[in-house]
Structures are given as structure tokens and as C-alpha cells.
Amino acid sequence: MSAPANTARALALGELVDEVIRLYHLFQRVEEELHGDGGLSESERGVIFALFSDGARSVPDLARERSRTRQRMQQLVNTLTERGLVRRKRNPVSDKSPLYALSARGRQRVT
């Protein structure tokens, strides 16, 4: 590929990245308007939405899917569990890594 073609592609990619960032911030504002903060951080809302969308998950699965460390995800899940929004379940595949699911109260926050 020629240098001008590479330059044109780089410029187009830069414009696309700028647009994605702009849309991210727009969606963030819309989410805050719709849901308010409700006393939850963006990360906590993300975990609640993931559990709502995908069902019960283990902390390692949530951490991998949400690009967080396992330790940080465990903190988030513990906080949500203490608030009664998430409940711990037995994991039929692993005794060492329980599953977490939305509680009835947590489901109410989403719907």
C-alpha cells in the first residue's frame, strides 16, 4: 500500500476513534439522565447490567468480561451483595468460585 493510502487510512481511523469516544460520552450522559446515579458507581451499574444480561457469573468471569482485575471485581461484587442487589449462589462447576446473580432487589434496579 502506498504512503498516501496509509495516511488516508490513519486519518479515517483517527476520525472513527474520535467518534466512538464522543458516542461513549453521549451514552454515559444519557444513562445518567435515565438512571441517575442511584447511589451506584458506573462500575457497579456495569456489573448489575452484566448479571441482568448474561445471568449468574463467577467473579473471574465477570472480571475477564469487564476488563477488571479479579480483586477489583470481588470488591464490586461484595459491595453489591452487602447492599442486597446481588446474591451468592453455589457453582455446580467449582466449589472455590461461587456464582453471583441479581437479587429481586437488584432486578428492580434494572427494570
N, CA, C and O atoms as a printed pandas DataFrame, in Angstrom:
     atom_number atom_name residue_name chain_id  residue_number  x_coord  y_coord  z_coord
0              1         N          MET        A               1    0.844   -1.167    0.000
1              2        CA          MET        A               1    0.000    0.000    0.000
2              3         C          MET        A               1    0.893    1.235    0.000
3              4         O          MET        A               1    1.941    1.252    0.645
4              5         N          SER        A               2    0.485    2.240   -0.707
5              6        CA          SER        A               2    1.289    3.458   -0.835
6              7         C          SER        A               2    1.192    4.321    0.423
7              8         O          SER        A               2    0.281    4.156    1.235
8              9         N          ALA        A               3    2.128    5.226    0.567
9             10        CA          ALA        A               3    2.147    6.126    1.722
10            11         C          ALA        A               3    0.884    6.978    1.809
11            12         O          ALA        A               3    0.332    7.115    2.900
12            13         N          PRO        A               4    0.392    7.569    0.684
13            14        CA          PRO        A               4   -0.852    8.348    0.776
14            15         C          PRO        A               4   -2.050    7.502    1.223
15            16         O          PRO        A               4   -2.905    7.975    1.973
16            17         N          ALA        A               5   -2.106    6.248    0.757
17            18        CA          ALA        A               5   -3.211    5.368    1.161
18            19         C          ALA        A               5   -3.131    5.068    2.656
19            20         O          ALA        A               5   -4.150    5.048    3.346
20            21         N          ASN        A               6   -1.913    4.835    3.154
21            22        CA          ASN        A               6   -1.732    4.595    4.590
22            23         C          ASN        A               6   -2.126    5.827    5.400
23            24         O          ASN        A               6   -2.753    5.711    6.453
24            25         N          THR        A               7   -1.761    6.993    4.911
25            26        CA          THR        A               7   -2.098    8.237    5.600
26            27         C          THR        A               7   -3.609    8.431    5.631
27            28         O          THR        A               7   -4.169    8.813    6.659
28            29         N          ALA        A               8   -4.267    8.169    4.509
29            30        CA          ALA        A               8   -5.723    8.302    4.444
30            31         C          ALA        A               8   -6.400    7.321    5.404
31            32         O          ALA        A               8   -7.368    7.676    6.076
32            33         N          ARG        A               9   -5.898    6.105    5.467
33            34        CA          ARG        A               9   -6.469    5.113    6.397
34            35         C          ARG        A               9   -6.250    5.537    7.842
35            36         O          ARG        A               9   -7.146    5.398    8.675
36            37         N          ALA        A              10   -5.063    6.054    8.143
37            38        CA          ALA        A              10   -4.764    6.501    9.507
38            39         C          ALA        A              10   -5.687    7.654    9.898
39            40         O          ALA        A              10   -6.181    7.696   11.025
40            41         N          LEU        A              11   -5.920    8.577    8.988
41            42        CA          LEU        A              11   -6.818    9.693    9.275
42            43         C          LEU        A              11   -8.251    9.202    9.498
43            44         O          LEU        A              11   -8.932    9.648   10.422
44            45         N          ALA        A              12   -8.698    8.285    8.645
45            46        CA          ALA        A              12  -10.052    7.735    8.781
46            47         C          ALA        A              12  -10.196    6.992   10.110
47            48         O          ALA        A              12  -11.221    7.096   10.785
48            49         N          LEU        A              13   -9.158    6.244   10.472
49            50        CA          LEU        A              13   -9.202    5.519   11.739
50            51         C          LEU        A              13   -9.240    6.494   12.916
51            52         O          LEU        A              13   -9.975    6.278   13.879
52            53         N          GLY        A              14   -8.457    7.557   12.840
53            54        CA          GLY        A              14   -8.467    8.576   13.887
54            55         C          GLY        A              14   -9.835    9.217   14.039
55            56         O          GLY        A              14  -10.293    9.457   15.156
56            57         N          GLU        A              15  -10.491    9.495   12.913
57            58        CA          GLU        A              15  -11.832   10.074   12.955
58            59         C          GLU        A              15  -12.829    9.100   13.577
59            60         O          GLU        A              15  -13.707    9.501   14.340
60            61         N          LEU        A              16  -12.686    7.820   13.245
61            62        CA          LEU        A              16  -13.568    6.802   13.813
62            63         C          LEU        A              16  -13.382    6.699   15.326
63            64         O          LEU        A              16  -14.360    6.624   16.069
64            65         N          VAL        A              17  -12.142    6.696   15.775
65            66        CA          VAL        A              17  -11.865    6.633   17.212
66            67         C          VAL        A              17  -12.463    7.849   17.914
67            68         O          VAL        A              17  -13.074    7.714   18.974
68            69         N          ASP        A              18  -12.293    9.024   17.335
69            70        CA          ASP        A              18  -12.878   10.245   17.917
70            71         C          ASP        A              18  -14.391   10.131   18.023
71            72         O          ASP        A              18  -14.972   10.549   19.025
72            73         N          GLU        A              19  -15.030    9.578   17.019
73            74        CA          GLU        A              19  -16.490    9.425   17.025
74            75         C          GLU        A              19  -16.935    8.427   18.087
75            76         O          GLU        A              19  -17.941    8.647   18.762
76            77         N          VAL        A              20  -16.193    7.335   18.239
77            78        CA          VAL        A              20  -16.524    6.338   19.268
78            79         C          VAL        A              20  -16.425    6.973   20.656
79            80         O          VAL        A              20  -17.292    6.751   21.501
80            81         N          ILE        A              21  -15.386    7.751   20.893
81            82        CA          ILE        A              21  -15.222    8.421   22.188
82            83         C          ILE        A              21  -16.365    9.402   22.426
83            84         O          ILE        A              21  -16.909    9.468   23.528
84            85         N          ARG        A              22  -16.730   10.159   21.402
85            86        CA          ARG        A              22  -17.833   11.108   21.517
86            87         C          ARG        A              22  -19.131   10.376   21.859
87            88         O          ARG        A              22  -19.882   10.816   22.729
88            89         N          LEU        A              23  -19.393    9.261   21.175
89            90        CA          LEU        A              23  -20.609    8.491   21.436
90            91         C          LEU        A              23  -20.596    7.871   22.834
91            92         O          LEU        A              23  -21.632    7.802   23.494
92            93         N          TYR        A              24  -19.439    7.428   23.275
93            94        CA          TYR        A              24  -19.320    6.876   24.629
94            95         C          TYR        A              24  -19.766    7.921   25.657
95            96         O          TYR        A              24  -20.564    7.621   26.545
96            97         N          HIS        A              25  -19.259    9.123   25.535
97            98        CA          HIS        A              25  -19.622   10.180   26.486
98            99         C          HIS        A              25  -21.105   10.559   26.367
99           100         O          HIS        A              25  -21.756   10.863   27.367
100          101         N          LEU        A              26  -21.622   10.538   25.154
101          102        CA          LEU        A              26  -23.039   10.816   24.961
102          103         C          LEU        A              26  -23.893    9.752   25.649
103          104         O          LEU        A              26  -24.842   10.086   26.358
104          105         N          PHE        A              27  -23.567    8.478   25.446
105          106        CA          PHE        A              27  -24.311    7.394   26.085
106          107         C          PHE        A              27  -24.180    7.457   27.601
107          108         O          PHE        A              27  -25.126    7.139   28.322
108          109         N          GLN        A              28  -23.018    7.864   28.083
109          110        CA          GLN        A              28  -22.824    7.991   29.518
110          111         C          GLN        A              28  -23.762    9.057   30.092
111          112         O          GLN        A              28  -24.360    8.857   31.150
112          113         N          ARG        A              29  -23.889   10.179   29.400
113          114        CA          ARG        A              29  -24.803   11.234   29.859
114          115         C          ARG        A              29  -26.251   10.757   29.825
115          116         O          ARG        A              29  -27.017   11.024   30.752
116          117         N          VAL        A              30  -26.629   10.052   28.756
117          118        CA          VAL        A              30  -28.000    9.538   28.641
118          119         C          VAL        A              30  -28.282    8.545   29.765
119          120         O          VAL        A              30  -29.353    8.577   30.371
120          121         N          GLU        A              31  -27.328    7.669   30.040
121          122        CA          GLU        A              31  -27.505    6.692   31.117
122          123         C          GLU        A              31  -27.709    7.400   32.457
123          124         O          GLU        A              31  -28.582    7.017   33.235
124          125         N          GLU        A              32  -26.914    8.418   32.722
125          126        CA          GLU        A              32  -27.053    9.145   33.974
126          127         C          GLU        A              32  -28.403    9.847   34.066
127          128         O          GLU        A              32  -28.998    9.911   35.141
128          129         N          GLU        A              33  -28.889   10.374   32.942
129          130        CA          GLU        A              33  -30.205   11.018   32.937
130          131         C          GLU        A              33  -31.317   10.007   33.174
131          132         O          GLU        A              33  -32.276   10.289   33.892
132          133         N          LEU        A              34  -31.189    8.828   32.569
133          134        CA          LEU        A              34  -32.223    7.801   32.713
134          135         C          LEU        A              34  -32.226    7.165   34.095
135          136         O          LEU        A              34  -33.280    6.976   34.702
136          137         N          HIS        A              35  -31.041    6.839   34.581
137          138        CA          HIS        A              35  -30.953    6.059   35.808
138          139         C          HIS        A              35  -30.505    6.867   37.012
139          140         O          HIS        A              35  -30.594    6.389   38.143
140          141         N          GLY        A              36  -30.026    8.078   36.792
141          142        CA          GLY        A              36  -29.436    8.818   37.901
142          143         C          GLY        A              36  -28.281    8.008   38.426
143          144         O          GLY        A              36  -27.966    6.954   37.874
144          145         N          ASP        A              37  -27.658    8.460   39.452
145          146        CA          ASP        A              37  -26.591    7.603   39.961
146          147         C          ASP        A              37  -27.152    6.562   40.915
147          148         O          ASP        A              37  -26.551    5.502   41.088
148          149         N          GLY        A              38  -28.294    6.843   41.541
149          150        CA          GLY        A              38  -28.938    5.861   42.400
150          151         C          GLY        A              38  -28.022    5.322   43.479
151          152         O          GLY        A              38  -28.275    4.251   44.030
152          153         N          GLY        A              39  -26.964    6.048   43.786
153          154        CA          GLY        A              39  -26.026    5.574   44.791
154          155         C          GLY        A              39  -25.077    4.512   44.287
155          156         O          GLY        A              39  -24.333    3.926   45.073
156          157         N          LEU        A              40  -25.088    4.250   42.976
157          158        CA          LEU        A              40  -24.207    3.231   42.402
158          159         C          LEU        A              40  -23.165    3.887   41.505
159          160         O          LEU        A              40  -23.450    4.858   40.804
160          161         N          SER        A              41  -21.967    3.346   41.538
161          162        CA          SER        A              41  -20.925    3.824   40.633
162          163         C          SER        A              41  -21.174    3.260   39.235
163          164         O          SER        A              41  -21.974    2.342   39.056
164          165         N          GLU        A              42  -20.494    3.812   38.274
165          166        CA          GLU        A              42  -20.600    3.298   36.905
166          167         C          GLU        A              42  -20.183    1.830   36.851
167          168         O          GLU        A              42  -20.811    1.030   36.157
168          169         N          SER        A              43  -19.127    1.475   37.580
169          170        CA          SER        A              43  -18.663    0.079   37.610
170          171         C          SER        A              43  -19.707   -0.841   38.227
171          172         O          SER        A              43  -19.929   -1.951   37.742
172          173         N          GLU        A              44  -20.345   -0.379   39.296
173          174        CA          GLU        A              44  -21.389   -1.193   39.931
174          175         C          GLU        A              44  -22.580   -1.373   38.997
175          176         O          GLU        A              44  -23.139   -2.466   38.900
176          177         N          ARG        A              45  -22.970   -0.296   38.307
177          178        CA          ARG        A              45  -24.066   -0.415   37.335
178          179         C          ARG        A              45  -23.684   -1.390   36.220
179          180         O          ARG        A              45  -24.529   -2.141   35.730
180          181         N          GLY        A              46  -22.422   -1.375   35.825
181          182        CA          GLY        A              46  -21.958   -2.298   34.788
182          183         C          GLY        A              46  -22.069   -3.750   35.210
183          184         O          GLY        A              46  -22.455   -4.602   34.411
184          185         N          VAL        A              47  -21.733   -4.038   36.460
185          186        CA          VAL        A              47  -21.848   -5.410   36.971
186          187         C          VAL        A              47  -23.314   -5.824   37.022
187          188         O          VAL        A              47  -23.661   -6.936   36.623
188          189         N          ILE        A              48  -24.165   -4.946   37.506
189          190        CA          ILE        A              48  -25.599   -5.255   37.567
190          191         C          ILE        A              48  -26.139   -5.532   36.163
191          192         O          ILE        A              48  -26.888   -6.489   35.963
192          193         N          PHE        A              49  -25.767   -4.707   35.205
193          194        CA          PHE        A              49  -26.243   -4.921   33.834
194          195         C          PHE        A              49  -25.713   -6.238   33.270
195          196         O          PHE        A              49  -26.445   -6.957   32.591
196          197         N          ALA        A              50  -24.445   -6.560   33.546
197          198        CA          ALA        A              50  -23.867   -7.826   33.054
198          199         C          ALA        A              50  -24.624   -9.017   33.634
199          200         O          ALA        A              50  -24.923   -9.970   32.914
200          201         N          LEU        A              51  -24.936   -8.969   34.930
201          202        CA          LEU        A              51  -25.678  -10.071   35.543
202          203         C          LEU        A              51  -27.103  -10.142   35.011
203          204         O          LEU        A              51  -27.655  -11.231   34.856
204          205         N          PHE        A              52  -27.693   -9.001   34.733
205          206        CA          PHE        A              52  -29.036   -8.966   34.151
206          207         C          PHE        A              52  -29.019   -9.554   32.739
207          208         O          PHE        A              52  -29.893  -10.343   32.380
208          209         N          SER        A              53  -28.038   -9.175   31.957
209          210        CA          SER        A              53  -27.965   -9.603   30.553
210          211         C          SER        A              53  -27.539  -11.056   30.394
211          212         O          SER        A              53  -28.094  -11.790   29.576
212          213         N          ASP        A              54  -26.543  -11.468   31.189
213          214        CA          ASP        A              54  -25.913  -12.774   30.964
214          215         C          ASP        A              54  -26.211  -13.804   32.037
215          216         O          ASP        A              54  -25.794  -14.956   31.914
216          217         N          GLY        A              55  -26.922  -13.419   33.084
217          218        CA          GLY        A              55  -27.231  -14.363   34.154
218          219         C          GLY        A              55  -26.080  -14.507   35.135
219          220         O          GLY        A              55  -25.115  -13.744   35.098
220          221         N          ALA        A              56  -26.195  -15.486   36.006
221          222        CA          ALA        A              56  -25.222  -15.701   37.070
222          223         C          ALA        A              56  -23.824  -15.915   36.492
223          224         O          ALA        A              56  -23.644  -16.618   35.497
224          225         N          ARG        A              57  -22.848  -15.295   37.138
225          226        CA          ARG        A              57  -21.457  -15.371   36.689
226          227         C          ARG        A              57  -20.561  -15.491   37.910
227          228         O          ARG        A              57  -20.936  -15.097   39.014
228          229         N          SER        A              58  -19.382  -16.036   37.698
229          230        CA          SER        A              58  -18.372  -16.054   38.759
230          231         C          SER        A              58  -17.589  -14.743   38.707
231          232         O          SER        A              58  -17.615  -14.034   37.701
232          233         N          VAL        A              59  -16.903  -14.435   39.786
233          234        CA          VAL        A              59  -16.085  -13.217   39.819
234          235         C          VAL        A              59  -15.010  -13.255   38.729
235          236         O          VAL        A              59  -14.829  -12.252   38.039
236          237         N          PRO        A              60  -14.282  -14.375   38.541
237          238        CA          PRO        A              60  -13.288  -14.396   37.465
238          239         C          PRO        A              60  -13.908  -14.150   36.075
239          240         O          PRO        A              60  -13.313  -13.472   35.237
240          241         N          ASP        A              61  -15.101  -14.704   35.841
241          242        CA          ASP        A              61  -15.771  -14.472   34.550
242          243         C          ASP        A              61  -16.143  -13.005   34.388
243          244         O          ASP        A              61  -15.907  -12.411   33.336
244          245         N          LEU        A              62  -16.722  -12.423   35.428
245          246        CA          LEU        A              62  -17.095  -11.001   35.369
246          247         C          LEU        A              62  -15.862  -10.128   35.150
247          248         O          LEU        A              62  -15.889   -9.197   34.346
248          249         N          ALA        A              63  -14.786  -10.433   35.864
249          250        CA          ALA        A              63  -13.556   -9.633   35.738
250          251         C          ALA        A              63  -13.013   -9.698   34.315
251          252         O          ALA        A              63  -12.626   -8.677   33.747
252          253         N          ARG        A              64  -12.986  -10.878   33.752
253          254        CA          ARG        A              64  -12.482  -11.049   32.384
254          255         C          ARG        A              64  -13.360  -10.296   31.388
255          256         O          ARG        A              64  -12.852   -9.603   30.507
256          257         N          GLU        A              65  -14.668  -10.432   31.529
257          258        CA          GLU        A              65  -15.604   -9.805   30.593
258          259         C          GLU        A              65  -15.634   -8.281   30.719
259          260         O          GLU        A              65  -15.874   -7.583   29.734
260          261         N          ARG        A              66  -15.393   -7.764   31.922
261          262        CA          ARG        A              66  -15.486   -6.322   32.172
262          263         C          ARG        A              66  -14.114   -5.651   32.188
263          264         O          ARG        A              66  -14.007   -4.463   32.493
264          265         N          SER        A              67  -13.067   -6.407   31.863
265          266        CA          SER        A              67  -11.688   -5.878   31.827
266          267         C          SER        A              67  -11.289   -5.237   33.155
267          268         O          SER        A              67  -10.782   -4.116   33.192
268          269         N          ARG        A              68  -11.525   -5.962   34.230
269          270        CA          ARG        A              68  -11.144   -5.532   35.573
270          271         C          ARG        A              68  -10.274   -6.633   36.191
271          272         O          ARG        A              68  -10.296   -7.775   35.733
272          273         N          THR        A              69   -9.519   -6.289   37.219
273          274        CA          THR        A              69   -8.790   -7.337   37.931
274          275         C          THR        A              69   -9.795   -8.161   38.729
275          276         O          THR        A              69  -10.888   -7.694   39.048
276          277         N          ARG        A              70   -9.412   -9.376   39.041
277          278        CA          ARG        A              70  -10.291  -10.225   39.829
278          279         C          ARG        A              70  -10.518   -9.600   41.202
279          280         O          ARG        A              70  -11.622   -9.662   41.742
280          281         N          GLN        A              71   -9.474   -9.001   41.762
281          282        CA          GLN        A              71   -9.590   -8.383   43.080
282          283         C          GLN        A              71  -10.582   -7.213   43.061
283          284         O          GLN        A              71  -11.410   -7.084   43.963
284          285         N          ARG        A              72  -10.496   -6.364   42.033
285          286        CA          ARG        A              72  -11.418   -5.227   41.934
286          287         C          ARG        A              72  -12.852   -5.711   41.736
287          288         O          ARG        A              72  -13.783   -5.162   42.326
288          289         N          MET        A              73  -13.028   -6.735   40.908
289          290        CA          MET        A              73  -14.370   -7.267   40.681
290          291         C          MET        A              73  -14.927   -7.867   41.969
291          292         O          MET        A              73  -16.120   -7.740   42.243
292          293         N          GLN        A              74  -14.078   -8.519   42.759
293          294        CA          GLN        A              74  -14.537   -9.082   44.020
294          295         C          GLN        A              74  -15.020   -7.969   44.947
295          296         O          GLN        A              74  -16.028   -8.133   45.634
296          297         N          GLN        A              75  -14.316   -6.845   44.974
297          298        CA          GLN        A              75  -14.752   -5.703   45.786
298          299         C          GLN        A              75  -16.125   -5.203   45.335
299          300         O          GLN        A              75  -17.001   -4.947   46.160
300          301         N          LEU        A              76  -16.302   -5.068   44.026
301          302        CA          LEU        A              76  -17.586   -4.600   43.490
302          303         C          LEU        A              76  -18.714   -5.556   43.851
303          304         O          LEU        A              76  -19.780   -5.131   44.296
304          305         N          VAL        A              77  -18.476   -6.836   43.658
305          306        CA          VAL        A              77  -19.499   -7.850   43.950
306          307         C          VAL        A              77  -19.807   -7.868   45.448
307          308         O          VAL        A              77  -20.967   -7.990   45.840
308          309         N          ASN        A              78  -18.784   -7.747   46.280
309          310        CA          ASN        A              78  -19.015   -7.720   47.737
310          311         C          ASN        A              78  -19.892   -6.530   48.119
311          312         O          ASN        A              78  -20.821   -6.672   48.914
312          313         N          THR        A              79  -19.602   -5.366   47.558
313          314        CA          THR        A              79  -20.394   -4.168   47.848
314          315         C          THR        A              79  -21.843   -4.365   47.417
315          316         O          THR        A              79  -22.766   -4.039   48.163
316          317         N          LEU        A              80  -22.040   -4.898   46.212
317          318        CA          LEU        A              80  -23.398   -5.113   45.707
318          319         C          LEU        A              80  -24.136   -6.173   46.528
319          320         O          LEU        A              80  -25.350   -6.085   46.712
320          321         N          THR        A              81  -23.407   -7.165   47.015
321          322        CA          THR        A              81  -24.006   -8.196   47.862
322          323         C          THR        A              81  -24.430   -7.597   49.198
323          324         O          THR        A              81  -25.522   -7.878   49.691
324          325         N          GLU        A              82  -23.557   -6.762   49.786
325          326        CA          GLU        A              82  -23.888   -6.106   51.060
326          327         C          GLU        A              82  -25.112   -5.201   50.930
327          328         O          GLU        A              82  -25.880   -5.047   51.879
328          329         N          ARG        A              83  -25.289   -4.607   49.755
329          330        CA          ARG        A              83  -26.449   -3.733   49.524
330          331         C          ARG        A              83  -27.706   -4.511   49.168
331          332         O          ARG        A              83  -28.776   -3.926   49.000
332          333         N          GLY        A              84  -27.581   -5.828   49.054
333          334        CA          GLY        A              84  -28.738   -6.661   48.760
334          335         C          GLY        A              84  -29.133   -6.678   47.293
335          336         O          GLY        A              84  -30.244   -7.091   46.961
336          337         N          LEU        A              85  -28.243   -6.238   46.408
337          338        CA          LEU        A              85  -28.554   -6.191   44.983
338          339         C          LEU        A              85  -28.093   -7.442   44.245
339          340         O          LEU        A              85  -28.584   -7.751   43.159
340          341         N          VAL        A              86  -27.156   -8.150   44.839
341          342        CA          VAL        A              86  -26.588   -9.364   44.245
342          343         C          VAL        A              86  -26.610  -10.442   45.316
343          344         O          VAL        A              86  -26.452  -10.159   46.504
344          345         N          ARG        A              87  -26.806  -11.678   44.884
345          346        CA          ARG        A              87  -26.781  -12.791   45.838
346          347         C          ARG        A              87  -25.799  -13.854   45.374
347          348         O          ARG        A              87  -25.576  -14.044   44.178
348          349         N          ARG        A              88  -25.236  -14.521   46.322
349          350        CA          ARG        A              88  -24.257  -15.582   46.067
350          351         C          ARG        A              88  -24.990  -16.897   45.864
351          352         O          ARG        A              88  -25.949  -17.207   46.571
352          353         N          LYS        A              89  -24.519  -17.671   44.877
353          354        CA          LYS        A              89  -25.116  -18.976   44.589
354          355         C          LYS        A              89  -24.014  -20.033   44.516
355          356         O          LYS        A              89  -22.854  -19.721   44.247
356          357         N          ARG        A              90  -24.382  -21.243   44.751
357          358        CA          ARG        A              90  -23.444  -22.354   44.590
358          359         C          ARG        A              90  -23.116  -22.524   43.112
359          360         O          ARG        A              90  -23.994  -22.445   42.253
360          361         N          ASN        A              91  -21.855  -22.756   42.837
361          362        CA          ASN        A              91  -21.408  -23.002   41.472
362          363         C          ASN        A              91  -21.292  -24.512   41.271
363          364         O          ASN        A              91  -20.459  -25.145   41.920
364          365         N          PRO        A              92  -22.098  -25.108   40.394
365          366        CA          PRO        A              92  -22.044  -26.563   40.212
366          367         C          PRO        A              92  -20.734  -27.038   39.582
367          368         O          PRO        A              92  -20.423  -28.228   39.626
368          369         N          VAL        A              93  -19.969  -26.120   38.999
369          370        CA          VAL        A              93  -18.713  -26.482   38.330
370          371         C          VAL        A              93  -17.508  -26.330   39.250
371          372         O          VAL        A              93  -16.523  -27.054   39.105
372          373         N          SER        A              94  -17.577  -25.399   40.194
373          374        CA          SER        A              94  -16.429  -25.113   41.059
374          375         C          SER        A              94  -16.878  -24.750   42.468
375          376         O          SER        A              94  -17.674  -23.833   42.667
376          377         N          ASP        A              95  -16.350  -25.491   43.444
377          378        CA          ASP        A              95  -16.660  -25.166   44.837
378          379         C          ASP        A              95  -15.899  -23.928   45.304
379          380         O          ASP        A              95  -16.289  -23.301   46.289
380          381         N          LYS        A              96  -14.821  -23.570   44.613
381          382        CA          LYS        A              96  -13.978  -22.449   45.032
382          383         C          LYS        A              96  -14.433  -21.113   44.467
383          384         O          LYS        A              96  -14.040  -20.063   44.976
384          385         N          SER        A              97  -15.244  -21.133   43.438
385          386        CA          SER        A              97  -15.643  -19.886   42.777
386          387         C          SER        A              97  -17.165  -19.824   42.659
387          388         O          SER        A              97  -17.730  -20.295   41.673
388          389         N          PRO        A              98  -17.830  -19.244   43.663
389          390        CA          PRO        A              98  -19.300  -19.189   43.622
390          391         C          PRO        A              98  -19.800  -18.328   42.467
391          392         O          PRO        A              98  -19.058  -17.532   41.892
392          393         N          LEU        A              99  -21.049  -18.507   42.152
393          394        CA          LEU        A              99  -21.702  -17.664   41.147
394          395         C          LEU        A              99  -22.423  -16.537   41.867
395          396         O          LEU        A              99  -22.818  -16.670   43.025
396          397         N          TYR        A             100  -22.586  -15.434   41.164
397          398        CA          TYR        A             100  -23.338  -14.298   41.684
398          399         C          TYR        A             100  -24.433  -13.959   40.696
399          400         O          TYR        A             100  -24.215  -13.949   39.484
400          401         N          ALA        A             101  -25.605  -13.683   41.223
401          402        CA          ALA        A             101  -26.772  -13.360   40.399
402          403         C          ALA        A             101  -27.473  -12.159   41.012
403          404         O          ALA        A             101  -27.258  -11.828   42.178
404          405         N          LEU        A             102  -28.304  -11.518   40.223
405          406        CA          LEU        A             102  -29.084  -10.405   40.753
406          407         C          LEU        A             102  -30.116  -10.920   41.739
407          408         O          LEU        A             102  -30.748  -11.952   41.509
408          409         N          SER        A             103  -30.281  -10.214   42.811
409          410        CA          SER        A             103  -31.373  -10.496   43.738
410          411         C          SER        A             103  -32.638   -9.856   43.160
411          412         O          SER        A             103  -32.578   -9.150   42.154
412          413         N          ALA        A             104  -33.761  -10.102   43.790
413          414        CA          ALA        A             104  -35.002   -9.466   43.333
414          415         C          ALA        A             104  -34.859   -7.942   43.379
415          416         O          ALA        A             104  -35.319   -7.237   42.481
416          417         N          ARG        A             105  -34.221   -7.456   44.427
417          418        CA          ARG        A             105  -33.988   -6.012   44.557
418          419         C          ARG        A             105  -33.069   -5.488   43.438
419          420         O          ARG        A             105  -33.278   -4.396   42.910
420          421         N          GLY        A             106  -32.066   -6.277   43.095
421          422        CA          GLY        A             106  -31.160   -5.892   42.006
422          423         C          GLY        A             106  -31.870   -5.858   40.677
423          424         O          GLY        A             106  -31.616   -4.971   39.863
424          425         N          ARG        A             107  -32.762   -6.813   40.438
425          426        CA          ARG        A             107  -33.550   -6.831   39.184
426          427         C          ARG        A             107  -34.439   -5.606   39.086
427          428         O          ARG        A             107  -34.641   -5.062   38.000
428          429         N          GLN        A             108  -34.972   -5.172   40.227
429          430        CA          GLN        A             108  -35.816   -3.966   40.226
430          431         C          GLN        A             108  -35.027   -2.734   39.781
431          432         O          GLN        A             108  -35.593   -1.815   39.189
432          433         N          ARG        A             109  -33.727   -2.713   40.063
433          434        CA          ARG        A             109  -32.908   -1.564   39.665
434          435         C          ARG        A             109  -32.745   -1.480   38.152
435          436         O          ARG        A             109  -32.511   -0.405   37.602
436          437         N          VAL        A             110  -32.872   -2.631   37.485
437          438        CA          VAL        A             110  -32.658   -2.692   36.037
438          439         C          VAL        A             110  -33.953   -2.465   35.285
439          440         O          VAL        A             110  -33.955   -1.837   34.226
440          441         N          THR        A             111  -35.051   -2.970   35.817
441          442        CA          THR        A             111  -36.312   -2.895   35.076
442          443         C          THR        A             111  -37.159   -1.728   35.508
443          444         O          THR        A             111  -38.252   -1.528   34.978
